[in-house]
Short mmCIF file of C-alpha atoms and ligand atoms in Angstrom, two decimals:
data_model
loop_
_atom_site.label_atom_id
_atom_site.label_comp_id
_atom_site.label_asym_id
_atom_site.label_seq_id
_atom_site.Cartn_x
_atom_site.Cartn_y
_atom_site.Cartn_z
CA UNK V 1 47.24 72.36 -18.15
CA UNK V 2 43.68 70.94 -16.94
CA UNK V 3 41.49 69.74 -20.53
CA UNK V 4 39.21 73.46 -21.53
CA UNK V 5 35.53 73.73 -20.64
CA UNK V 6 33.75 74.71 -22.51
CA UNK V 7 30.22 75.51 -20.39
CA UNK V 8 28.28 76.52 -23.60
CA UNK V 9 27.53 74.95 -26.19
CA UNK V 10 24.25 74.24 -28.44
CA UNK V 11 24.46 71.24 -30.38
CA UNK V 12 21.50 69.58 -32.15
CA UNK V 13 19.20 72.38 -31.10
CA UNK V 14 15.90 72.87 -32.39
CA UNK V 15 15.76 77.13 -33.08
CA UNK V 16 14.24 79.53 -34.48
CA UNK V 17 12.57 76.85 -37.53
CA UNK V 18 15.66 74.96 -38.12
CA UNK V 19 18.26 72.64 -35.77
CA UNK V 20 21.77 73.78 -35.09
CA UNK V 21 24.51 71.70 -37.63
CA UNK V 22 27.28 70.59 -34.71
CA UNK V 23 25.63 67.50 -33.28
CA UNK V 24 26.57 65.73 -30.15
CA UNK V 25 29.99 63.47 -32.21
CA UNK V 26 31.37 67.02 -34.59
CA UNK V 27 30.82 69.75 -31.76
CA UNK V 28 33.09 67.29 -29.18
CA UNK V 29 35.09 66.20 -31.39
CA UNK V 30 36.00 69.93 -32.76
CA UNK V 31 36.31 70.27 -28.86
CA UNK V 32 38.91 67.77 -28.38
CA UNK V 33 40.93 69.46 -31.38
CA UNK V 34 41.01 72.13 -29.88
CA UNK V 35 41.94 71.65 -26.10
CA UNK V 36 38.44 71.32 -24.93
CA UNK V 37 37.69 68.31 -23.03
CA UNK V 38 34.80 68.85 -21.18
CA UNK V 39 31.33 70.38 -23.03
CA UNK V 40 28.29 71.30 -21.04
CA UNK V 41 25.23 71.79 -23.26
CA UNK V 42 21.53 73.33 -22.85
CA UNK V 43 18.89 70.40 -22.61
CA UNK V 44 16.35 73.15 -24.11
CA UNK V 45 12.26 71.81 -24.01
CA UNK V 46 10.24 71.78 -27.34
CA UNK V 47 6.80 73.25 -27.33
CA UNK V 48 5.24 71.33 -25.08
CA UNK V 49 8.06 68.94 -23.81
CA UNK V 50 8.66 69.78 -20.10
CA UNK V 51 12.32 70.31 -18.55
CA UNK V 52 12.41 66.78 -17.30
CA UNK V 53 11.82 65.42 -20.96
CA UNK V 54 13.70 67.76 -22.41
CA UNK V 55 16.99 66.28 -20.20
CA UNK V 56 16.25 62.74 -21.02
CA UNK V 57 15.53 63.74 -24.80
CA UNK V 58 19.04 65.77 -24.80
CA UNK V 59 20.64 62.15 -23.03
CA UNK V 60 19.43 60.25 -25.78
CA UNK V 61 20.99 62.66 -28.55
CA UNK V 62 24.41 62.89 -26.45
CA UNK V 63 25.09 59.51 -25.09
CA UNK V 64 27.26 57.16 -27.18
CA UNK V 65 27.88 60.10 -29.23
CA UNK V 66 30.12 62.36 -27.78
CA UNK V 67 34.01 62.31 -27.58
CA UNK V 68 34.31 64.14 -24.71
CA UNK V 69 32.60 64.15 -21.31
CA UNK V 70 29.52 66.40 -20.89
CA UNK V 71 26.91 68.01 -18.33
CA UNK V 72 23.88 69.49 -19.02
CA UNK V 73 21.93 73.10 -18.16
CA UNK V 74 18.24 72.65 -18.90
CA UNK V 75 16.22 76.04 -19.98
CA UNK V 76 12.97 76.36 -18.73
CA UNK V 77 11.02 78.11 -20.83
CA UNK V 78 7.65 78.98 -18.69
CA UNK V 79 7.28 78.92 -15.02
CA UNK V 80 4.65 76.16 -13.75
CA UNK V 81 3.97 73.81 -10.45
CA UNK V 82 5.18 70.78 -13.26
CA UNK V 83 8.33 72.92 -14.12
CA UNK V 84 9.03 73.23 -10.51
CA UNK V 85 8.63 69.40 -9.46
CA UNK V 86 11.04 68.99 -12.70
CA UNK V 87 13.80 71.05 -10.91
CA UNK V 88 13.09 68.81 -8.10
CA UNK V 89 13.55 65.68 -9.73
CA UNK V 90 16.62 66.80 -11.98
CA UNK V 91 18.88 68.03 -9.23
CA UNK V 92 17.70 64.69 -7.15
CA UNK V 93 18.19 62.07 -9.74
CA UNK V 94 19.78 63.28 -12.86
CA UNK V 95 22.66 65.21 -12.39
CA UNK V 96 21.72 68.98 -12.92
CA UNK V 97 22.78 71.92 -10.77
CA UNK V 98 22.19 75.13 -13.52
CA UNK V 99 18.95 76.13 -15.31
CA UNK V 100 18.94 78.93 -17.77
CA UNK V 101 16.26 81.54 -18.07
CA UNK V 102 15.32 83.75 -21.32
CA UNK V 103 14.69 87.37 -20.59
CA UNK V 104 13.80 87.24 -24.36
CA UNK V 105 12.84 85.59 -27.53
CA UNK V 106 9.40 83.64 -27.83
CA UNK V 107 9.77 81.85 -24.76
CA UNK V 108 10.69 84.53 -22.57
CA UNK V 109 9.55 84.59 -18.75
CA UNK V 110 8.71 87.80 -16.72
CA UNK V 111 10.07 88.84 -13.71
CA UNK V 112 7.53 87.13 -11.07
CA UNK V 113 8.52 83.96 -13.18
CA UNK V 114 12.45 84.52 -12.58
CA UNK V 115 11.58 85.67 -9.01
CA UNK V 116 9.73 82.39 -8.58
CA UNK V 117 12.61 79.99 -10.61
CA UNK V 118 15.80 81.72 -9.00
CA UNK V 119 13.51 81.15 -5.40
CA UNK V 120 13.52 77.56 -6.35
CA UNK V 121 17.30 77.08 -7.36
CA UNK V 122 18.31 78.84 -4.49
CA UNK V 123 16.09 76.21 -2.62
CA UNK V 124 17.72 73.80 -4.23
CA UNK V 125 21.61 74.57 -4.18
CA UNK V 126 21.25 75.14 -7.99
CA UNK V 127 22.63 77.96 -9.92
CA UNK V 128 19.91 79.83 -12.25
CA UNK V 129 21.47 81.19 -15.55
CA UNK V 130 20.00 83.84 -17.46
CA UNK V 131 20.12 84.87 -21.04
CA UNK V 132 19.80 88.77 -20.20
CA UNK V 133 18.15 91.21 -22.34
CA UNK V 134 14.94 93.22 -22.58
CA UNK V 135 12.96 91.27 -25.15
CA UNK V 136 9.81 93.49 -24.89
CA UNK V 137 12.37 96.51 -25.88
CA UNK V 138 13.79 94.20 -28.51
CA UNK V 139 10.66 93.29 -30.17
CA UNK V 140 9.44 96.99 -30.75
CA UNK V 141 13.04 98.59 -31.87
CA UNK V 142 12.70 95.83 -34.37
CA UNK V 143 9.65 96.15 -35.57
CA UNK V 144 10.10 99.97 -36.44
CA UNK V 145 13.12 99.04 -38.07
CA UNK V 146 11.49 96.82 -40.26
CA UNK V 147 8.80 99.31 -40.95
CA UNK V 148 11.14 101.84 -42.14
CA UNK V 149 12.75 98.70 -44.97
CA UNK V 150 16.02 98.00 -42.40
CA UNK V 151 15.31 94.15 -43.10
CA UNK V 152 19.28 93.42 -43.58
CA UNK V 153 21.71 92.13 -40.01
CA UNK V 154 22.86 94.95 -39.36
CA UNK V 155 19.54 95.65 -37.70
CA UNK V 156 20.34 93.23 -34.97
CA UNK V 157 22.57 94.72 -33.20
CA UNK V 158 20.70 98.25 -33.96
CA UNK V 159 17.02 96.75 -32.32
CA UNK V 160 19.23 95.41 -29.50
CA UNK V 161 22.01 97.80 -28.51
CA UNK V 162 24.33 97.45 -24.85
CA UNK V 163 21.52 99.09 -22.67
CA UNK V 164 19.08 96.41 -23.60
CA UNK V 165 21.52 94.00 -22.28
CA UNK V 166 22.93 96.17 -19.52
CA UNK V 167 19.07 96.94 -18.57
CA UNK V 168 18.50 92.78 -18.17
CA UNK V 169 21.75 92.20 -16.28
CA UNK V 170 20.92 94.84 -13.53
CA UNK V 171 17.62 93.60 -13.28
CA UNK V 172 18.23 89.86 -13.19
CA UNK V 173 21.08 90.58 -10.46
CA UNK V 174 18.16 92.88 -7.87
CA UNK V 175 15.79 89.87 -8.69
CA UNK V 176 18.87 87.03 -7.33
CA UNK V 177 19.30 89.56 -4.98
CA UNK V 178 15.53 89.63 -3.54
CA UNK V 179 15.75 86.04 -3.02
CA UNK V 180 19.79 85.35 -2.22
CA UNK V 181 20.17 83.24 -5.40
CA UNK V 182 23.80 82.38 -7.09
CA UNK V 183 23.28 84.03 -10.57
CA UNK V 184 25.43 83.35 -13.42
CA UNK V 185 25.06 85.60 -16.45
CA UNK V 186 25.66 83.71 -20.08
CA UNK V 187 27.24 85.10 -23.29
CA UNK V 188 28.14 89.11 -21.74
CA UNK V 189 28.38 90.53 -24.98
CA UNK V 190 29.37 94.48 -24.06
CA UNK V 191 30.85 96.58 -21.88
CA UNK V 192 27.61 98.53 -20.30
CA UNK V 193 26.61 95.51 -19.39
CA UNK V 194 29.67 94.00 -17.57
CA UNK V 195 29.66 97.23 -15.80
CA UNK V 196 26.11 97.06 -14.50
CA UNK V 197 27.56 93.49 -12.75
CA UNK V 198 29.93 94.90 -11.84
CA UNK V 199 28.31 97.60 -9.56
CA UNK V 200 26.00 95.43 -8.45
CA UNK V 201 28.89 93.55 -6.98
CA UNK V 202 30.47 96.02 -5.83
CA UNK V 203 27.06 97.31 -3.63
CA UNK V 204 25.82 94.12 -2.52
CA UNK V 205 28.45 91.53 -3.01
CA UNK V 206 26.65 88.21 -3.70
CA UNK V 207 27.40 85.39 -6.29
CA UNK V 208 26.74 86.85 -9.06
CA UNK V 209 29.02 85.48 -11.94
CA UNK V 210 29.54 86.50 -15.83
CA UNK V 211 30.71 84.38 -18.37
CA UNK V 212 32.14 86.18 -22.07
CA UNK V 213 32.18 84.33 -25.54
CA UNK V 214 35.55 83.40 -27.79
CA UNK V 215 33.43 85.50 -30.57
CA UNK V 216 33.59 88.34 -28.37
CA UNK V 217 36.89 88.57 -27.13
CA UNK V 218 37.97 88.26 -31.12
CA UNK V 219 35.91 90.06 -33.17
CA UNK V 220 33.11 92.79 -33.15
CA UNK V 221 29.89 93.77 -34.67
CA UNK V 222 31.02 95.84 -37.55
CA UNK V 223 31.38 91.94 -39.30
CA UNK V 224 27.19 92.11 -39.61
CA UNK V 225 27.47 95.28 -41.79
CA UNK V 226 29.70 93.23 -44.27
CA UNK V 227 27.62 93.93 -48.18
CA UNK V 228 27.69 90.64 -48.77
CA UNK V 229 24.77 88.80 -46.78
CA UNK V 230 26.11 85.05 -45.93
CA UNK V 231 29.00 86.81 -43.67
CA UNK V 232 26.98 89.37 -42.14
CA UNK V 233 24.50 87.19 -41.00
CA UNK V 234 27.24 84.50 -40.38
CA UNK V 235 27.92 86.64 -37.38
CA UNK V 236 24.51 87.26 -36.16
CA UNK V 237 24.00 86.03 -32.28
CA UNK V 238 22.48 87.08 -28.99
CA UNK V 239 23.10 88.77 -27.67
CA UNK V 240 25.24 90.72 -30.70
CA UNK V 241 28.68 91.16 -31.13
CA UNK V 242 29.15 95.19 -30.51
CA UNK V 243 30.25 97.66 -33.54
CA UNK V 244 32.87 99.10 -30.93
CA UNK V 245 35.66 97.91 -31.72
CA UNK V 246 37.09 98.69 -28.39
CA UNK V 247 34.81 95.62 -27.05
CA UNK V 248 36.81 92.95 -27.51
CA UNK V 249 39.55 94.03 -25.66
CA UNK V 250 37.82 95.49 -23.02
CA UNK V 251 35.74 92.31 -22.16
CA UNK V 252 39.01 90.46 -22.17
CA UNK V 253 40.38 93.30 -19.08
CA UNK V 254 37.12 92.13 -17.62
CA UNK V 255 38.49 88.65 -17.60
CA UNK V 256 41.90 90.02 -16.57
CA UNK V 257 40.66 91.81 -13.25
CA UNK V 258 38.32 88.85 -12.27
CA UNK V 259 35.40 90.86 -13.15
CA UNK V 260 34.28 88.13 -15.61
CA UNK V 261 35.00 84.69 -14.41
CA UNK V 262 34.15 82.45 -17.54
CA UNK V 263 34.79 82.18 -21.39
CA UNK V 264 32.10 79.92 -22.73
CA UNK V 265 31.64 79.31 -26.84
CA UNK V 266 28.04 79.73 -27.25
CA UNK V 267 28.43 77.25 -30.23
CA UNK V 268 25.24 77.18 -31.82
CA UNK V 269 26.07 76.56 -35.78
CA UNK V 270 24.12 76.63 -38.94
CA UNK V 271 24.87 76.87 -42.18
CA UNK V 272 24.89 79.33 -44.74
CA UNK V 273 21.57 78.03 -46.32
CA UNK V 274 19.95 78.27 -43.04
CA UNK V 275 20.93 81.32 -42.32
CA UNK V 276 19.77 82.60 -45.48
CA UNK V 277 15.82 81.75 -43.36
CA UNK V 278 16.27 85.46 -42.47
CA UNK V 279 17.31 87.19 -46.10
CA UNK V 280 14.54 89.54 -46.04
CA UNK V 281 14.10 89.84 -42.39
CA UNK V 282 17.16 90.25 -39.79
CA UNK V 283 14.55 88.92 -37.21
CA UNK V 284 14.83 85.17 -38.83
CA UNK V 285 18.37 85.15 -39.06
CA UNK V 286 18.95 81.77 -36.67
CA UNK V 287 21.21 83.31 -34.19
CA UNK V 288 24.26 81.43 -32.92
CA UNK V 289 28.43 80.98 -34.11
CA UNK V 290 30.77 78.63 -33.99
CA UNK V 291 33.59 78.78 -31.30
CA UNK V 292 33.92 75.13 -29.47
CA UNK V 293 36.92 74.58 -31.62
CA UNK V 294 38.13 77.99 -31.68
CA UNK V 295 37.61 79.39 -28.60
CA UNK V 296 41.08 78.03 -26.57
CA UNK V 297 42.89 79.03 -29.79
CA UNK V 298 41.81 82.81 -30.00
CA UNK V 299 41.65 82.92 -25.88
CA UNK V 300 45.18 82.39 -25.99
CA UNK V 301 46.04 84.65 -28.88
CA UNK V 302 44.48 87.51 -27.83
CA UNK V 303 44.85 87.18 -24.43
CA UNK V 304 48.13 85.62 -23.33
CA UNK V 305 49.76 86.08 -26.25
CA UNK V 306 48.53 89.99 -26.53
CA UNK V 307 49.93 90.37 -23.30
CA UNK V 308 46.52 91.04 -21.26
CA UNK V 309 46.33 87.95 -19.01
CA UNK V 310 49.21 85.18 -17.54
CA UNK V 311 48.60 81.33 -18.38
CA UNK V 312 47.50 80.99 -14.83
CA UNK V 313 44.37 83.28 -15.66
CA UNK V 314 44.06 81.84 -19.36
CA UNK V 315 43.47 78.34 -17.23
CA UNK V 316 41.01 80.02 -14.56
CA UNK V 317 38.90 81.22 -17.78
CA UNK V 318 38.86 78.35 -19.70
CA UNK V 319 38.35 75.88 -17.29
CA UNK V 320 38.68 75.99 -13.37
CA UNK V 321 36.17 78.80 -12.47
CA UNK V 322 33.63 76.49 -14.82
CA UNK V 323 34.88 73.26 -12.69
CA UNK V 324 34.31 75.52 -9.55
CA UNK V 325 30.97 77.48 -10.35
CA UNK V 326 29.03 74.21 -11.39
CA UNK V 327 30.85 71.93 -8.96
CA UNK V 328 32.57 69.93 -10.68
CA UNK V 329 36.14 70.91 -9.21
CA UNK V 330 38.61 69.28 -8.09
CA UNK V 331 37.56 65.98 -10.41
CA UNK V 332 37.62 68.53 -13.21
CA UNK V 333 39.65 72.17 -13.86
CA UNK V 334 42.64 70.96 -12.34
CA UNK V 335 45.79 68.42 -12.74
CA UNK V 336 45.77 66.62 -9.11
CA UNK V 337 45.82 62.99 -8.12
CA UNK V 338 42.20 61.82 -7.98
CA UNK V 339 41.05 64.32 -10.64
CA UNK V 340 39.78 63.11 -14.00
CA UNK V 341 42.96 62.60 -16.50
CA UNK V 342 41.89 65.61 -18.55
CA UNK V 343 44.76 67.26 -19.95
CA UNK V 344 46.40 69.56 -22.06
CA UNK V 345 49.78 69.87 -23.23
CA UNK V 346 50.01 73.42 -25.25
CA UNK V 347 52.04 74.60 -27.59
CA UNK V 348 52.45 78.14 -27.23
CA UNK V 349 55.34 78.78 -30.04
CA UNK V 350 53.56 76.90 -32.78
CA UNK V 351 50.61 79.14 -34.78
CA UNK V 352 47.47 77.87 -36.67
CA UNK V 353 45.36 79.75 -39.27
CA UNK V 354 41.52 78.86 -38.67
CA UNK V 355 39.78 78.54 -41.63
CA UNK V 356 36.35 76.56 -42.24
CA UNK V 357 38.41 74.45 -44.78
CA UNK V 358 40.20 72.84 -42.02
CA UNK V 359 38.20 73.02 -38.95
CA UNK V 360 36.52 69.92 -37.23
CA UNK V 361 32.95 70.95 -37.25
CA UNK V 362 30.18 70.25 -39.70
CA UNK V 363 29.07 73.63 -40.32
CA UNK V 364 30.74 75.44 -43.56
CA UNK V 365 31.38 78.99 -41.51
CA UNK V 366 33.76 80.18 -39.68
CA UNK V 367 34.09 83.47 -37.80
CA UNK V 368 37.54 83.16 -37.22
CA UNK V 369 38.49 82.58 -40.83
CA UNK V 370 41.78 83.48 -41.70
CA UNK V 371 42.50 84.21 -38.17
CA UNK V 372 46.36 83.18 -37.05
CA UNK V 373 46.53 82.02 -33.41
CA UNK V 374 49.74 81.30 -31.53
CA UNK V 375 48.63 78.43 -29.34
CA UNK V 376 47.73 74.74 -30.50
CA UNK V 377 47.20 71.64 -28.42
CA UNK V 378 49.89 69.20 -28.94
CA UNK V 379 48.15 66.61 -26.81
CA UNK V 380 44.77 66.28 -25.88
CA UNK V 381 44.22 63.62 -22.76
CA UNK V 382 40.37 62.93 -22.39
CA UNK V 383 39.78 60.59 -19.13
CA UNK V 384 42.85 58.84 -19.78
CA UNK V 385 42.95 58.26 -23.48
CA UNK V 386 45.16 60.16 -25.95
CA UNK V 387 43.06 61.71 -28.78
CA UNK V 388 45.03 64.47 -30.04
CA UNK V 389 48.73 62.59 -30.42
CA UNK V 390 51.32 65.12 -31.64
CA UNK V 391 48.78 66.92 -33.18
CA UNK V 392 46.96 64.18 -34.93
CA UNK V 393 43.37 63.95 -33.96
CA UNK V 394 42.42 60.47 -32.74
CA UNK V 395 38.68 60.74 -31.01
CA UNK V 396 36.48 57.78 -30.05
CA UNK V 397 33.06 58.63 -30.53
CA UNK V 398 30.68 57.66 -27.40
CA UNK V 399 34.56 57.93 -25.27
CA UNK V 400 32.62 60.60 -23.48
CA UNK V 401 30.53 60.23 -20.41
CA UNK V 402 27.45 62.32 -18.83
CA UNK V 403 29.12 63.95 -15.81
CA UNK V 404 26.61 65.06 -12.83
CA UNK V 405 26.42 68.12 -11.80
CA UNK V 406 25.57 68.25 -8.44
CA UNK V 407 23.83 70.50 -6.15
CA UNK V 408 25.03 72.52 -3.55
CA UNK V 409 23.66 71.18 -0.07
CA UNK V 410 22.73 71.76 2.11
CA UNK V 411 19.63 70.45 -0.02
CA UNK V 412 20.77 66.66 -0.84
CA UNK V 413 23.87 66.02 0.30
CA UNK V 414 25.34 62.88 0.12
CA UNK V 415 29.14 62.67 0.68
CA UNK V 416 29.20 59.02 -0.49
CA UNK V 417 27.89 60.38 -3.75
CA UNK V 418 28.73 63.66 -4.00
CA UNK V 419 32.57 65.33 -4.36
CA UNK V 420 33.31 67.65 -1.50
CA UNK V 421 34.94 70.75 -1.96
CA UNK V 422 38.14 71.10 0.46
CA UNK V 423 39.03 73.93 2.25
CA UNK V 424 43.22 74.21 2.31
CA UNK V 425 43.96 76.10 5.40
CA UNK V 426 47.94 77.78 5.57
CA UNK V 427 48.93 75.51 7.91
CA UNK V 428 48.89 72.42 5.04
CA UNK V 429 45.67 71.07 6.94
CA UNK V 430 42.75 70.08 4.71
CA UNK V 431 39.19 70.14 5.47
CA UNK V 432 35.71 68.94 4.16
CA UNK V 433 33.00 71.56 3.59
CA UNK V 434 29.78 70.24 4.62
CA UNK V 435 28.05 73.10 6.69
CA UNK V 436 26.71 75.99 4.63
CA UNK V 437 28.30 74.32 1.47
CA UNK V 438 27.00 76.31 -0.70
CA UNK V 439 28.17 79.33 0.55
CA UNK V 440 31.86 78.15 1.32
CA UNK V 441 31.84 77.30 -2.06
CA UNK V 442 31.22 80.03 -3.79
CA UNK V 443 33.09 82.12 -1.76
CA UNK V 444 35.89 80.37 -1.85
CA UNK V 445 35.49 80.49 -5.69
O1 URP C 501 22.59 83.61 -30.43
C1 URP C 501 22.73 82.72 -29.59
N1 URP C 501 23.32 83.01 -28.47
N2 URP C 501 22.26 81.49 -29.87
C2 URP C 501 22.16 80.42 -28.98
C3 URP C 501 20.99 80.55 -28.06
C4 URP C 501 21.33 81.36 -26.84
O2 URP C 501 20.62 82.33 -26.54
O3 URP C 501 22.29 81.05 -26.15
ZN1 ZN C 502 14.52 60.28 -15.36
ZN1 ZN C 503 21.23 82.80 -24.63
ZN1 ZN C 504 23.72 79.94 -25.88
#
């Protein structure tokens, strides 16, 4: 099958007081262990970096390094005239087609900021992200908790439950709406709010797309209520893993009826020690999991191999719909001539038990510990060169290459420099998109 995709992942990122553990060579090379051949990360702006610096700063951390290819989101974290030039100048020159917006934490915008930013993307063929859930809620159910002495993780999830989240999604899909903006959804963490994409779909159509997490499809909340700290908060991310222990499987029937499109890993790592930042205080907890390695691994298990979706779907949600949504397909998400030589030959007889002893990265957690999966990448082909070899790991560090992502035109497009997406009609005939690309493309998605 086509290499994985992984379309989220945080390494070397500067959060919440400390810097995530995976950098640019462990997180793609745990990747390529795992079936993943193609990472796109979040160029994310320090205080007072803008968006364009942030991208160059995130090239400078990633090239050289990484095993595996890679493409960059970049998160604005403000709205401005200089954040807006930035947009210009990234989707021109540099290779960016997606920028993710907070709907919470510090640096979260409002919704005449998101109005203005998914305005612009749409502008500008690009897709806007957003992180959605209702950080002005957040902030107050937390702070009463804390008030009343619930300091411990389990508080997360409590000061953020599924109509926070469900709340955000409806509201960042009428925003898209207003201004007829492709909207992808990151990290959909619960079932209220898959359904409140879902009936926006199902009123107003649109591209409006929702990606789900390996964490989330494998395990649930009730992990944060563990007694002893280091595992509880182990599990602590945003938005949180639900106590229903229904979720998992439902969000994985989501992926099954093409009501979720993507499976993303969210890896943001950090170590027990840094972790430990939010002891007395759930709120300081740096949020974020593992799952690059993982997340092909525990896709298959409890997917194909629990009988919910067919290896045709487990490839759509692991890689083609990411190859598709940020335009990167047909060089990547499929096997064809022409395509980039990113393949996977899978194993589905032969089982592996995860375990933070044995895994690839360079944090010492693991939320899948002890976790069996049918499923294990025999080979791994990364743009032609063999780095997993009978199940021997053989990376290259700096093998990898910065892949553009480019816009949708009809903004700047350049066929000499840009790959077209083809239109197969029954008759065996195949034709170039270039009117109303955008469109065609998504809708053909
Ligand atoms: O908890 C999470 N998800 N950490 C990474 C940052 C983000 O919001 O994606
Ligand atoms: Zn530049
Ligand atoms: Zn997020
Ligand atoms: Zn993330």
């Amino acid at each position: 099958m086509p290499g994985g995709i992984d379309p989220h992942t945080h390494f070397e990122f500067e959060f919440m007081g400390t810097k995530s553990v995976d950098d640019f060579y462990h997180g793609t090379k745990a990747a390529i262990a795992g079936g993943t051949t193609t990472i796109i990360d979040f160029a994310f702006p320090k205080p007072g970096e803008s968006p364009l610096d942030a991208y160059h700063t995130y090239r400078l951390k990633a090239d050289g390094k990484v095993c595996c290819d890679y493409g960059l989101h970049v998160c604005l974290t403000g709205w401005s005239d200089q954040v807006k030039k930035d947009m210009d100048l990234l989707c021109r020159d540099h290779g960016v087609n997606s920028f993710k917006l907070f709907m919470c934490y510090d640096f979260m915008v409002d919704d005449g900021e998101l109005y203005s930013a998914f305005e612009h993307c749409k502008n500008l063929g690009a897709i806007a992200q957003v992180h959605a859930e209702n950080g002005k809620i957040i902030i107050k159910n937390a702070e009463k908790l804390i008030a009343k002495g619930v300091t411990g993780p389990e508080g997360h999830e409590i000061s953020r439950p599924e109509e926070v989240e469900a709340e955000a999604v409806n509201r960042a899909c009428v925003i898209a709406k207003q201004v007829d903006c492709p909207l992808y959804i990151v990290h959909m963490m619960s079932a209220e709010a898959v359904e409140a994409l879902q009936s926006h779909r199902n009123r107003y159509g649109g591209n409006v797309y929702g990606e789900t997490l390996a964490c989330a499809l494998a395990i649930d909340g009730r992990q944060c209520r563990h007694e002893c700290f280091a595992h509880a908060a182990g599990h602590i991310l945003s938005p949180p893993l639900r106590s229903n222990a229904q979720t998992p499987t439902m969000l994985m029937k989501f992926l099954q009826a093409d009501i979720l499109q993507v499976t993303g890993s969210d890896n943001c790592t950090f170590n027990q020690s840094q972790k430990a930042l939010g002891k007395n205080d759930f709120r300081k907890i740096p949020n974020g999991v593992n799952g690059v390695e993982d997340r092909m691994s525990v896709i298959w298990e409890k997917g194909v191999h629990a009988g919910i979706i067919d290896p045709s779907r487990f490839v759509a949600i692991t890689s083609t719909n990411a190859a598709k949504i940020y335009n990167l397909f047909p060089r990547k998400g499929v096997i064809a001539v022409g395509s980039d030589a990113d393949i996977v030959i899978w194993n589905a007889n032969e089982t592996r038990t995860i375990s933070a002893k044995t895994h690839h990265q360079a944090v010492d957690f693991n939320v899948f510990e002890g976790m069996t999966c049918h499923g294990v990448p025999e080979y791994v082909i990364v743009n032609g060169r063999v780095c997993v070899d009978e199940g021997q790991l053989r990376v290259a560090e700096g093998h990898g290459r910065f892949i553009e992502t480019p816009v949708f035109p009809p903004y700047v497009y350049d066929p000499e420099k840009y790959i077209t997406l083809l239109t197969e009609h029954k008759n065996g005939t195949v034709e170039q998109n270039t009117q109303n690309f955008q469109k065609i493309h998504l809708e053909q998605y």
